[in-house]
Short mmCIF file of C-alpha atoms and ligand atoms in Angstrom, two decimals:
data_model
loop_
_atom_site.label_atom_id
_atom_site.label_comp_id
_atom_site.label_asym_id
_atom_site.label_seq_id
_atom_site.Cartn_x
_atom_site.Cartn_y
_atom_site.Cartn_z
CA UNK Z 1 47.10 96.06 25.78
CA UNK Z 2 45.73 92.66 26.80
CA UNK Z 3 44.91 93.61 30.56
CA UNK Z 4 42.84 96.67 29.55
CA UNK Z 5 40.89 94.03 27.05
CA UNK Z 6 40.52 91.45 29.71
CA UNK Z 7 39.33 93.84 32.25
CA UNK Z 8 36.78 94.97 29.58
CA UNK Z 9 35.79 91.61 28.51
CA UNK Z 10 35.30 90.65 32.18
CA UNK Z 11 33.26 93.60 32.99
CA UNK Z 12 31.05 92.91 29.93
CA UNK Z 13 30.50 89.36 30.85
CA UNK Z 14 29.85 90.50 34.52
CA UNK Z 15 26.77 92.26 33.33
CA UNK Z 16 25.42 90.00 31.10
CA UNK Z 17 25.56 87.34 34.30
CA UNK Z 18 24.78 89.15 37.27
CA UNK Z 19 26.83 88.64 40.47
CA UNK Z 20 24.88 86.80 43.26
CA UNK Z 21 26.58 86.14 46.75
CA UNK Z 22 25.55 82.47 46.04
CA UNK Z 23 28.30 81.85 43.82
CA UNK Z 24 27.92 78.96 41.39
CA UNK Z 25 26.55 75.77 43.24
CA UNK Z 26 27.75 73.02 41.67
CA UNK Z 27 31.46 74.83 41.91
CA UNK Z 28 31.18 76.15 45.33
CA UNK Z 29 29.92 72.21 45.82
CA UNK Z 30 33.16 70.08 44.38
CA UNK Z 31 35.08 72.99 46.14
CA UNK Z 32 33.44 71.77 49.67
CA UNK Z 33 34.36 68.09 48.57
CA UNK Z 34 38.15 69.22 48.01
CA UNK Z 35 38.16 71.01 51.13
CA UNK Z 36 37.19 67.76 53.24
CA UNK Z 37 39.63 65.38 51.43
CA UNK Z 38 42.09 67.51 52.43
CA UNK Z 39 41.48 68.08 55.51
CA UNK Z 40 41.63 64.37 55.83
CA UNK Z 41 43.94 63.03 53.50
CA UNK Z 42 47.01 65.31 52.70
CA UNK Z 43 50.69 65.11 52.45
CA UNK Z 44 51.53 68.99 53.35
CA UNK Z 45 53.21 67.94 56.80
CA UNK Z 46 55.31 64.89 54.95
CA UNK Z 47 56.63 67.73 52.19
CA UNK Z 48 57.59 70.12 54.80
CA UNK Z 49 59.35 67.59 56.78
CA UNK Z 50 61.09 65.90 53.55
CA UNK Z 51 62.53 69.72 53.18
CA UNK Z 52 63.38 70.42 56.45
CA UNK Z 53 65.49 66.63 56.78
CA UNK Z 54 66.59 66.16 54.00
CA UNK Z 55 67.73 70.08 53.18
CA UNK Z 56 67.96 72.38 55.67
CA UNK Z 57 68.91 75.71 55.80
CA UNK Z 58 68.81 77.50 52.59
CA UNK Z 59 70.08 80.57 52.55
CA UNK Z 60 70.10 82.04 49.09
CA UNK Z 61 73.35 81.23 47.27
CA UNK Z 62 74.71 78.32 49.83
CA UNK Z 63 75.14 74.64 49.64
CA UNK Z 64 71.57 74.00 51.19
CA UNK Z 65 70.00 76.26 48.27
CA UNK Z 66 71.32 74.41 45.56
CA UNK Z 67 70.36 70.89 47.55
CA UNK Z 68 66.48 72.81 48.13
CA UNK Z 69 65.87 73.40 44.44
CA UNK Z 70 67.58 69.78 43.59
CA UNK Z 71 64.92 68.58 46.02
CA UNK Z 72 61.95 70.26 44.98
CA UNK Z 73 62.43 69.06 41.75
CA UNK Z 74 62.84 65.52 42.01
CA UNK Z 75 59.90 66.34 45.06
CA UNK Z 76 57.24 68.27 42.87
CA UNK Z 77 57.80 65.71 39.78
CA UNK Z 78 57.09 62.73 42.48
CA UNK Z 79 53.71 64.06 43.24
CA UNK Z 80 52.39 64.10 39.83
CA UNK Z 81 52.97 67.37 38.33
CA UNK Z 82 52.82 68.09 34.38
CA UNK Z 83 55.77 70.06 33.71
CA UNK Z 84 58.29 70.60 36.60
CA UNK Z 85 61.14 73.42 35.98
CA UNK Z 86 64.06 75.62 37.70
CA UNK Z 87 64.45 79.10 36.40
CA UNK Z 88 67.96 80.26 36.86
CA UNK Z 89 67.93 83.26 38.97
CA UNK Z 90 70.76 85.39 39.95
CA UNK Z 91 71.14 85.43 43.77
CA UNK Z 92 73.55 87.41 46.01
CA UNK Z 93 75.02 85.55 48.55
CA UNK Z 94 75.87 86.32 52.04
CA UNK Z 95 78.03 84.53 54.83
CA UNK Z 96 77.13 84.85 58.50
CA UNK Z 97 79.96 83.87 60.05
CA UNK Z 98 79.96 84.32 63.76
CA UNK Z 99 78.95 87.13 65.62
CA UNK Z 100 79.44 87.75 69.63
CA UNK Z 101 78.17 90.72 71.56
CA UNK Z 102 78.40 91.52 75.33
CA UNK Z 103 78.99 94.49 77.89
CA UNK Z 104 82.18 95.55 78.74
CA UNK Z 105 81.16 98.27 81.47
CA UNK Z 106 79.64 98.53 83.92
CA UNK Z 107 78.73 94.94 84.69
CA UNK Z 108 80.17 93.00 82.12
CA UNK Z 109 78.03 90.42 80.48
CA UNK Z 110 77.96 87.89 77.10
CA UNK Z 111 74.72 88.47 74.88
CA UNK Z 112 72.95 86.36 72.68
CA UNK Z 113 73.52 88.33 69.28
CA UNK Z 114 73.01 87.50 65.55
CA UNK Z 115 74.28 89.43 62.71
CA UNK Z 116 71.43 91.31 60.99
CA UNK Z 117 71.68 89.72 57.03
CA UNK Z 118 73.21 90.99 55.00
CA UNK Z 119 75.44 93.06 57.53
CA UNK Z 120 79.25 93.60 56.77
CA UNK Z 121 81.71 92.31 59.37
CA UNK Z 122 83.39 94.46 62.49
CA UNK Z 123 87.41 94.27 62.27
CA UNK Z 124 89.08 90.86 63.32
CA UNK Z 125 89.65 92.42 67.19
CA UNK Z 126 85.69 93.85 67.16
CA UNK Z 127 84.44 97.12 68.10
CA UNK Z 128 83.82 98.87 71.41
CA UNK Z 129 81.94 101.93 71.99
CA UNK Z 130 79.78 103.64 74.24
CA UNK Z 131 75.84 102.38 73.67
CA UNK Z 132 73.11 105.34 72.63
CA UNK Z 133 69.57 104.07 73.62
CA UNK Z 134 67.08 105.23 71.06
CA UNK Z 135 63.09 104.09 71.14
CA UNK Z 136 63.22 103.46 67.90
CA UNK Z 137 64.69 104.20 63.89
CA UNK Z 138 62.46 108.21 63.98
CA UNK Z 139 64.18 108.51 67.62
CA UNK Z 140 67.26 108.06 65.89
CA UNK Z 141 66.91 109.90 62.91
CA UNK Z 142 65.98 113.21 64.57
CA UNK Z 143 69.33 113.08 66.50
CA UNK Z 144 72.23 115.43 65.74
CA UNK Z 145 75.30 113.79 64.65
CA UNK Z 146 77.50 115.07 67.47
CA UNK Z 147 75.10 113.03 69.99
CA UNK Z 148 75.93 109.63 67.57
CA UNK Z 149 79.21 109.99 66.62
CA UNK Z 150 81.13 107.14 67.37
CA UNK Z 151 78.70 105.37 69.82
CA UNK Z 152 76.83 101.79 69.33
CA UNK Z 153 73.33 102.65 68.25
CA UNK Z 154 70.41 100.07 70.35
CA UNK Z 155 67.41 100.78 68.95
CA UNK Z 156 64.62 99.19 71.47
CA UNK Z 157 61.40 98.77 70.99
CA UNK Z 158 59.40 95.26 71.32
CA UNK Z 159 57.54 93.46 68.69
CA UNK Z 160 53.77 93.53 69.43
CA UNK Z 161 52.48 90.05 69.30
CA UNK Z 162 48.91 89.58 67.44
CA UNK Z 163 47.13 87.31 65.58
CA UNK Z 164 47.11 89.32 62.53
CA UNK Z 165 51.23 89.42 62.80
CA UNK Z 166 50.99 93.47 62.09
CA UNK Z 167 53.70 94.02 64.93
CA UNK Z 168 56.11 93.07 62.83
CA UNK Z 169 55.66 95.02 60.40
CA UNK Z 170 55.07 97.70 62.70
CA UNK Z 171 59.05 96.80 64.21
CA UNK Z 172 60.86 95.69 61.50
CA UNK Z 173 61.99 99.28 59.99
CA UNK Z 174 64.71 99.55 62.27
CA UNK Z 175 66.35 96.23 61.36
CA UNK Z 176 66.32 97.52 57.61
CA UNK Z 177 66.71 101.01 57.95
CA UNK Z 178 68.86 101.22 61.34
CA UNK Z 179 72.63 100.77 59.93
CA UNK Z 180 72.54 102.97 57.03
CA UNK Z 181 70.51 105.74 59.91
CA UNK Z 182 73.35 105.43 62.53
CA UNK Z 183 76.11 105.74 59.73
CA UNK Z 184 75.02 108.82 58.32
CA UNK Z 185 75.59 110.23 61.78
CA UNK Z 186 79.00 108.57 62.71
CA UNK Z 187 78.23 105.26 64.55
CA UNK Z 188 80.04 103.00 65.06
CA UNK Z 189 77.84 99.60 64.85
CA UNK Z 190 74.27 98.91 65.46
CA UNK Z 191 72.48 96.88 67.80
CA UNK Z 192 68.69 96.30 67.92
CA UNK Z 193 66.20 94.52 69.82
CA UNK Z 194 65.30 91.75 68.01
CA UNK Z 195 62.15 91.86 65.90
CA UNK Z 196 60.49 88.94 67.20
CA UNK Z 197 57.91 87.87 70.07
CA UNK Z 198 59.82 84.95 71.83
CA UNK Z 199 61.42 85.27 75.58
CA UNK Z 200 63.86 82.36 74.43
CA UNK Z 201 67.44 83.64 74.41
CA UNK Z 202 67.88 83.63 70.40
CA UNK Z 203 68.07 86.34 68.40
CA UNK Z 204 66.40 86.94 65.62
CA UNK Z 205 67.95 87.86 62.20
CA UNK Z 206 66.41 88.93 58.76
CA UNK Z 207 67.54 91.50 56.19
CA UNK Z 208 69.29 94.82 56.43
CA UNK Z 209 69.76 97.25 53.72
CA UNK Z 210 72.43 99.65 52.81
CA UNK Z 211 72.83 102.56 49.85
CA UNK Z 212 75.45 102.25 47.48
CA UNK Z 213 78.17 104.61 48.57
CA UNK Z 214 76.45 105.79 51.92
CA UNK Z 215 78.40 104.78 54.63
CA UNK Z 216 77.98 100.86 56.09
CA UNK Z 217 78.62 99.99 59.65
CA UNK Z 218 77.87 96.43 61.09
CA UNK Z 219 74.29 95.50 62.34
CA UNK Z 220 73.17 92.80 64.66
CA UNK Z 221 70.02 91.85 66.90
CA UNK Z 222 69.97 90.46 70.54
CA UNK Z 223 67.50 88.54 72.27
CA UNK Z 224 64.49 90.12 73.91
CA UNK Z 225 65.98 88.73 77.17
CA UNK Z 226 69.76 89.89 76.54
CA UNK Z 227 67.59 93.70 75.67
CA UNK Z 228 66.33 93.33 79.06
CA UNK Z 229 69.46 92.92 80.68
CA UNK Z 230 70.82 95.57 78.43
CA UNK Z 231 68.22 98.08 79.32
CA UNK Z 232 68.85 97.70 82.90
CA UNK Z 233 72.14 98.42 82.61
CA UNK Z 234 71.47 101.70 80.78
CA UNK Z 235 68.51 102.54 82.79
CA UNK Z 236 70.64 102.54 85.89
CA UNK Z 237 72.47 105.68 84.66
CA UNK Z 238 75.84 104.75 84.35
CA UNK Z 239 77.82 104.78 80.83
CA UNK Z 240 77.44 101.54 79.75
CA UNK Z 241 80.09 100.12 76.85
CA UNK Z 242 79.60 97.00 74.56
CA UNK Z 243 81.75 95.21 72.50
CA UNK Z 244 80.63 93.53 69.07
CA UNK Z 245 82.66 90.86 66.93
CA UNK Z 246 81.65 89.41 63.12
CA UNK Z 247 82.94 87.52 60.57
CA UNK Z 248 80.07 88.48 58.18
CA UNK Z 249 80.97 89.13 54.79
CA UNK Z 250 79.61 89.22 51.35
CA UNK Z 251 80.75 86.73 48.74
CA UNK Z 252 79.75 87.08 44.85
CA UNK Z 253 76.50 86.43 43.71
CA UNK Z 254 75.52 82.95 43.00
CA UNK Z 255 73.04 81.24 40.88
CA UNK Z 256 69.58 79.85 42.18
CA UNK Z 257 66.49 79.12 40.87
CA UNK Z 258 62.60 79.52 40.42
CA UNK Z 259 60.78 76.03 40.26
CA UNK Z 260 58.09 75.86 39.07
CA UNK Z 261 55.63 73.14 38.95
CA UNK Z 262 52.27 72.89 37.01
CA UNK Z 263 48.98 71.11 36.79
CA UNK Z 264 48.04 71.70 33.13
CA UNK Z 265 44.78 72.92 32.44
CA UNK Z 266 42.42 71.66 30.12
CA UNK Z 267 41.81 75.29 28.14
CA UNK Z 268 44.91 76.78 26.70
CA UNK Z 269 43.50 79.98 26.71
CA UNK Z 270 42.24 80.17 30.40
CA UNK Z 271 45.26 80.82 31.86
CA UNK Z 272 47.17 80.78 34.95
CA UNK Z 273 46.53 80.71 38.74
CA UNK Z 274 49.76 81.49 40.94
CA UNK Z 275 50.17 79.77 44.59
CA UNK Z 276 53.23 81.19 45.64
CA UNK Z 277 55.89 80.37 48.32
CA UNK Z 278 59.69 81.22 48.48
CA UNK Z 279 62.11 78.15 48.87
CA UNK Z 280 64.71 80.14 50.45
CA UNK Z 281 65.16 80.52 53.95
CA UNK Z 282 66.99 81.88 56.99
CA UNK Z 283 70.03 80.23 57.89
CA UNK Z 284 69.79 79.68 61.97
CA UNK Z 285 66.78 77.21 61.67
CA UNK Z 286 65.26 74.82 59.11
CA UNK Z 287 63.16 76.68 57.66
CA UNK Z 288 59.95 75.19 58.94
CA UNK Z 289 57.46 78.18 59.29
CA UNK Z 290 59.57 80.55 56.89
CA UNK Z 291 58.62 78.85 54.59
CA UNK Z 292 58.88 75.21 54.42
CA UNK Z 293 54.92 75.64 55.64
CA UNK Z 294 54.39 77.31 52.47
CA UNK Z 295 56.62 75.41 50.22
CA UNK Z 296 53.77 72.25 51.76
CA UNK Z 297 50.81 74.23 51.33
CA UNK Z 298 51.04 75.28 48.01
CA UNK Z 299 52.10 72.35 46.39
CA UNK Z 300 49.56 70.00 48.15
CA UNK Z 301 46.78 72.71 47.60
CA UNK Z 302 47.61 71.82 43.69
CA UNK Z 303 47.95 68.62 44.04
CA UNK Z 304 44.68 67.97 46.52
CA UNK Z 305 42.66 70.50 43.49
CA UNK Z 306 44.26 67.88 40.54
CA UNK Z 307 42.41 65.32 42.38
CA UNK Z 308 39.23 66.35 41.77
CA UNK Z 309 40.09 66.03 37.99
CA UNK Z 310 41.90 68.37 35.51
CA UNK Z 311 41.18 71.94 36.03
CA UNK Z 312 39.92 74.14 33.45
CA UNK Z 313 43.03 76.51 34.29
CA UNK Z 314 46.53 75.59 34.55
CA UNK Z 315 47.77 75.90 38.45
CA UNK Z 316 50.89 76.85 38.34
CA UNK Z 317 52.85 76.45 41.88
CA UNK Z 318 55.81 78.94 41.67
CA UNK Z 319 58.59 78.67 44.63
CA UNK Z 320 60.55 81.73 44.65
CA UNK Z 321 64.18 82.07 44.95
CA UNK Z 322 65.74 84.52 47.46
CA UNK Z 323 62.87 86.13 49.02
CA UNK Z 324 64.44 86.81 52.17
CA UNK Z 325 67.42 88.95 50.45
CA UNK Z 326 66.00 90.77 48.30
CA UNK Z 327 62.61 89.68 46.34
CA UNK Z 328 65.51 87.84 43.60
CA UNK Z 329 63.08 85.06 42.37
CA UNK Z 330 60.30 87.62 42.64
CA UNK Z 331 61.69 89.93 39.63
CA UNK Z 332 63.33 86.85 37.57
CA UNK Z 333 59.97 85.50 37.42
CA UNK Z 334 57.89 88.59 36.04
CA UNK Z 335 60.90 89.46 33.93
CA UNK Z 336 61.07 86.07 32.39
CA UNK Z 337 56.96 86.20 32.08
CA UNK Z 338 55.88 89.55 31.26
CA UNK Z 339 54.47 88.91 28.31
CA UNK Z 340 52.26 86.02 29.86
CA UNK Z 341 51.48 88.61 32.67
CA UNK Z 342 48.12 89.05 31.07
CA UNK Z 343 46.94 85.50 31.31
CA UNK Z 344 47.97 84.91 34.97
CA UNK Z 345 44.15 85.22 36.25
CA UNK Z 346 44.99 85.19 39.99
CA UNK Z 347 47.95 84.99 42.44
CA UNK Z 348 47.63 83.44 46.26
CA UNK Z 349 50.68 83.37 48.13
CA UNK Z 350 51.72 81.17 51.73
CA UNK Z 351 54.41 82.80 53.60
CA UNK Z 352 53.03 83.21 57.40
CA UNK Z 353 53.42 79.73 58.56
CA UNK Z 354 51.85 77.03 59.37
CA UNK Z 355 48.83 78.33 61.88
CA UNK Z 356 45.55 77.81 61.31
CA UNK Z 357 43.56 80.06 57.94
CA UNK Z 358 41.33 82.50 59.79
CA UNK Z 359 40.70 84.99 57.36
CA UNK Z 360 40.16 85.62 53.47
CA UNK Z 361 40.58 88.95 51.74
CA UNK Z 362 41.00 89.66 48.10
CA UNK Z 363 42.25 92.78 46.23
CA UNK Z 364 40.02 92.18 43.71
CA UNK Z 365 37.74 95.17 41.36
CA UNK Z 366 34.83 96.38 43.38
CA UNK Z 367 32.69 94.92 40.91
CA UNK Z 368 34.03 91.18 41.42
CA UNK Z 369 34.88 91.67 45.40
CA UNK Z 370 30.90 90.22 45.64
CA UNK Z 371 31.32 87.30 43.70
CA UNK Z 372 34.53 86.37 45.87
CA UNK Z 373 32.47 86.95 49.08
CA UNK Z 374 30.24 84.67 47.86
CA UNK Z 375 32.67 81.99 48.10
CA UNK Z 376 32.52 82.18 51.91
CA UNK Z 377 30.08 79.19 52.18
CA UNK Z 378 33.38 76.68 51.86
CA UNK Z 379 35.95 78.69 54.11
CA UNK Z 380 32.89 79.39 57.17
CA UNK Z 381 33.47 75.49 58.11
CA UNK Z 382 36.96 75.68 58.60
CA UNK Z 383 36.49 78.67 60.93
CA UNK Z 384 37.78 81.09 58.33
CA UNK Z 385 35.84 84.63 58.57
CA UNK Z 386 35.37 87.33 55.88
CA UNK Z 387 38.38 89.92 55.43
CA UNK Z 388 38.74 93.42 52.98
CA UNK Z 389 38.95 93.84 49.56
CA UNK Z 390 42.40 94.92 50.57
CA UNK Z 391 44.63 91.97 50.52
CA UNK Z 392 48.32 93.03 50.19
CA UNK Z 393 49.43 89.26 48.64
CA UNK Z 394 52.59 88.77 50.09
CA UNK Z 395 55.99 89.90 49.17
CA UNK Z 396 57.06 87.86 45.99
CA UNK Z 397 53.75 88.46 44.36
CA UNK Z 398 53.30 92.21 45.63
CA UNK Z 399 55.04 92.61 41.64
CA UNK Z 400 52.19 91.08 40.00
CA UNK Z 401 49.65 92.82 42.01
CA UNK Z 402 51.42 95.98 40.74
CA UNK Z 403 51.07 94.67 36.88
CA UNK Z 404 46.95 94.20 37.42
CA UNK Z 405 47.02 90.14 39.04
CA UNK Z 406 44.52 90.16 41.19
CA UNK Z 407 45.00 88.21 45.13
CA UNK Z 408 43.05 86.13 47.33
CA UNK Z 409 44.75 85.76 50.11
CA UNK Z 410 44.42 83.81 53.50
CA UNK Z 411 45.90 85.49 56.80
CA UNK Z 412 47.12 82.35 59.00
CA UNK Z 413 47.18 82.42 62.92
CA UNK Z 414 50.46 84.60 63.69
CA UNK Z 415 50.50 84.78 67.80
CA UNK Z 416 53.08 82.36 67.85
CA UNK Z 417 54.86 82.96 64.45
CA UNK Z 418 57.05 85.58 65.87
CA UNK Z 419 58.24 83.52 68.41
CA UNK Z 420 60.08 81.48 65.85
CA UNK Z 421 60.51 82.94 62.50
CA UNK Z 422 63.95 83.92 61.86
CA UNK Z 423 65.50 82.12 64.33
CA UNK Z 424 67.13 78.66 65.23
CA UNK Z 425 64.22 77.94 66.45
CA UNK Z 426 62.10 77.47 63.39
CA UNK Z 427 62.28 74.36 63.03
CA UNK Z 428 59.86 71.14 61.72
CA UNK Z 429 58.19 70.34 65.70
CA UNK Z 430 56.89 73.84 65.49
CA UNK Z 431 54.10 72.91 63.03
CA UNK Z 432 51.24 71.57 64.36
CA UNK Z 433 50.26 69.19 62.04
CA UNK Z 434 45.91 69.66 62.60
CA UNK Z 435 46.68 73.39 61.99
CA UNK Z 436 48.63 72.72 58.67
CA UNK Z 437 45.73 70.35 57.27
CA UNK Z 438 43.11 73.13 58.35
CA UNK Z 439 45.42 75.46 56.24
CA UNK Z 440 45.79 73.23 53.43
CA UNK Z 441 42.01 72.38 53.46
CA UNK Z 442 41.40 75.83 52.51
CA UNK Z 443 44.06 76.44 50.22
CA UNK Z 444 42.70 73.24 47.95
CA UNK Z 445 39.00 74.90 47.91
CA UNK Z 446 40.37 78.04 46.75
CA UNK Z 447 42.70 76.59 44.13
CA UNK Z 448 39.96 74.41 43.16
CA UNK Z 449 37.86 77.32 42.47
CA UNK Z 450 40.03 79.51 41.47
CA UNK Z 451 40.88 77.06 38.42
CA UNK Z 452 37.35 76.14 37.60
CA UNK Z 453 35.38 79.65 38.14
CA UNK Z 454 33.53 79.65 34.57
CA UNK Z 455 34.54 83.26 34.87
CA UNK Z 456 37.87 85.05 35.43
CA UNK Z 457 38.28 87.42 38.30
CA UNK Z 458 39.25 90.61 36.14
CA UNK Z 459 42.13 92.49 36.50
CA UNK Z 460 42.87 95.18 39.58
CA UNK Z 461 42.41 98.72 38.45
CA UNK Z 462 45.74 100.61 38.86
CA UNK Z 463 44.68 103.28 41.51
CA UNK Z 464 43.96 100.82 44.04
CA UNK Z 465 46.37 99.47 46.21
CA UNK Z 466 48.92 99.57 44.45
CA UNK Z 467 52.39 99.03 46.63
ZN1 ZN I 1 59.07 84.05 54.43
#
């Protein structure tokens, strides 16, 4: 019941105090005064490369996941926030192993390969096959199974690079969905071309999926260079044969955690603002960009807001366990919240690096998407332009944007992120630090107003957007 009374209370109050684009001065005025001490004066860059050090790698369920949350606790508590936490959270947990690939005939050749995550492992000796080109996962899916049946899949197709970072979403089905698409028609293993931008020879990893009692066949991704020298191979019409290898396996689940970290408002009944990141990461790198950047950018953004005094709402920071396998942190925490669903008031989340802000959008009611674009006076100096009332959130909050939480959201600079995410190369020298305090500039506004806004930002009607 108590969404459908906020939403009614907020629309109520919206009437009674007519939206102007101008915003509220004197808010929009302390926010502009955040904005530039940040910009100046923050720690974001110190935080992500106290994680990256001092941590690691932290895949969900390892060694350097237990060390992350031990870390961010003693971290978050360091830099002054009111209650610090860990919510256990049950992760599964996943070994890479190694992993080799390379053509056997005709011209034989070693590959730089990666296990896709989450992939099972090929027998001790490896698998060789005859590769089946396909453009891509619908390619592959229209095929008969006599055309499949026991080849290697490779499933090309490049990864678009843009600012906006919509090629990879545009790519990524095949890494997901490829496996369990080539098993149902009798192959043997799959091999893609990796889902990233960069000519560097790494490959680029990230989840795969399979269905419980569908069959499973290994996956793994080679570098955009090594898919070059593939395609050639194939393209010059002779029956070309690889060979893959990997000691991937599956271990029991483990236990993680949320932390969570708060800057206690000064009314108990104003509730909650979210800034999001996920403390996991990848294995290969450091998790710099993916999402060490966030990790910084949140917590600072809280911290930086604090400074300006005690906000009326609570802030709550929330770094996710396990995003990258599975969303695991993502359901703990609205599991262990749901009743307190109704009082978080807004949810931001950082999880595309470290580039510079460029955009805001919101998913927001049409009645309150004015009052947000009235904000725009504090993000215009930072270069930051006007998005949609459209904003997807990210993936660990996507769950409380499905329960009503409504997002405002900042789409950071992704022409390079590609490049690096997911692979050893993410690491701390790919942040550049003037970009990060740009980003966490406009991170601390929006907290800032986000937990002083004399009014709420309602709740987002269910038809919408939903995901
Ligand atoms: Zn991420």
């Amino acid at each position: 019941m108590r969404p459908t009374i906020r939403f009614h209370l907020t629309a109520l109050a919206l009437l009674a105090l007519p939206i102007t684009g101008a915003g509220d001065p004197q808010l929009l005025q302390r926010a502009a005064e955040v904005r530039d001490r940040a910009l100046a004066d923050n720690q974001a860059y110190d935080i992500v490369a106290g994680l990256t050090s001092e941590v690691g790698p932290r895949l969900a369920g390892s060694d350097g996941d237990r060390a992350a949350v031990a870390w961010a606790l003693i971290r978050l508590k360091a830099l002054g926030f009111d209650r610090v936490v860990a919510e256990d959270v049950s992760v599964p947990r996943w070994e890479r192993g190694t992993a080799t690939a390379r053509i056997v005939a005709p011209f034989p050749q070693i590959l730089a390969a990666v296990s896709l995550g989450g992939s099972i492992g090929t027998p001790a000796a490896g698998i060789e096959a005859p590769v089946l080109r396909v453009g891509n996962l619908a390619e592959l899916k229209a095929l008969d199974r006599v055309q499949v049946e026991g080849h290697i899949v490779y499933i090309a197709g490049r990864t678009e690079r843009s600012r906006d970072g919509s090629g990879y979403g545009k790519s990524v089905p095949k890494r997901y969905g490829g496996p369990v698409a080539a098993a149902s028609l009798g192959a043997v293993a799959v091999v893609i071309r990796s889902v990233g931008t960069s000519n560097a020879r790494l490959a680029h990893t990230g989840a795969t999926t399979y269905i419980p009692g569908k069959p499973r066949i290994p996956g793994f991704a080679i570098s955009n260079p090594d898919a070059d020298l593939l395609e050639y191979q194939l393209a010059t019409g002779s029956r070309v044969r690889m060979e893959v290898m990997s000691t991937a396996r599956s271990l029991p689940s483990a236990r993680s955690a949320n932390v969570i970290a708060e800057m206690t408002g000064s009314d108990p009944a104003a509730g909650v603002i979210v800034f999001a990141a996920h403390l996991d990461s990848w294995d290969l790198g450091t998790g710099a960009i993916d999402d060490g950047a966030g990790v910084a950018i949140v917590t600072e953004a809280a911290r930086q807001a604090r400074l300006a005094g005690p906000p009326r709402r609570t802030i709550r920071v929330v770094l996710y366990a396990n995003e990258e396998r599975g969303l695991s942190g993502a359901n703990a925490y609205t599991q262990a919240h749901l009743a307190e669903i109704p009082a978080h008031v807004s949810a931001t989340e950082a999880d595309l690096g470290a580039g510079r802000v460029w955009r805001l959008s919101a998913r927001v009611s049409d009645e309150v998407w004015p009052r947000i674009q009235g904000w725009m006076p504090v993000f215009e100096p930072l270069g930051i332009e006007l998005g949609q009332n459209d904003a997807r959130g990210g993936a660990d909050i996507a769950i409380l944007g499905r329960n009503g939480v409504p997002f405002v959201s900042f789409s950071h600079d992704a022409t390079q992120y590609f490049d690096y995410h997911h692979t050893a190369s993410d690491t701390l020298d790919k942040i550049n630090p003037a970009d990060l305090s740009q980003a966490v500039a406009a991170y601390s506004a929006l907290a800032y107003i986000l937990a002083n806004g004399a009014e709420d930002i309602g709740r987002v009607p269910s038809p919408k957007g939903t995901q």
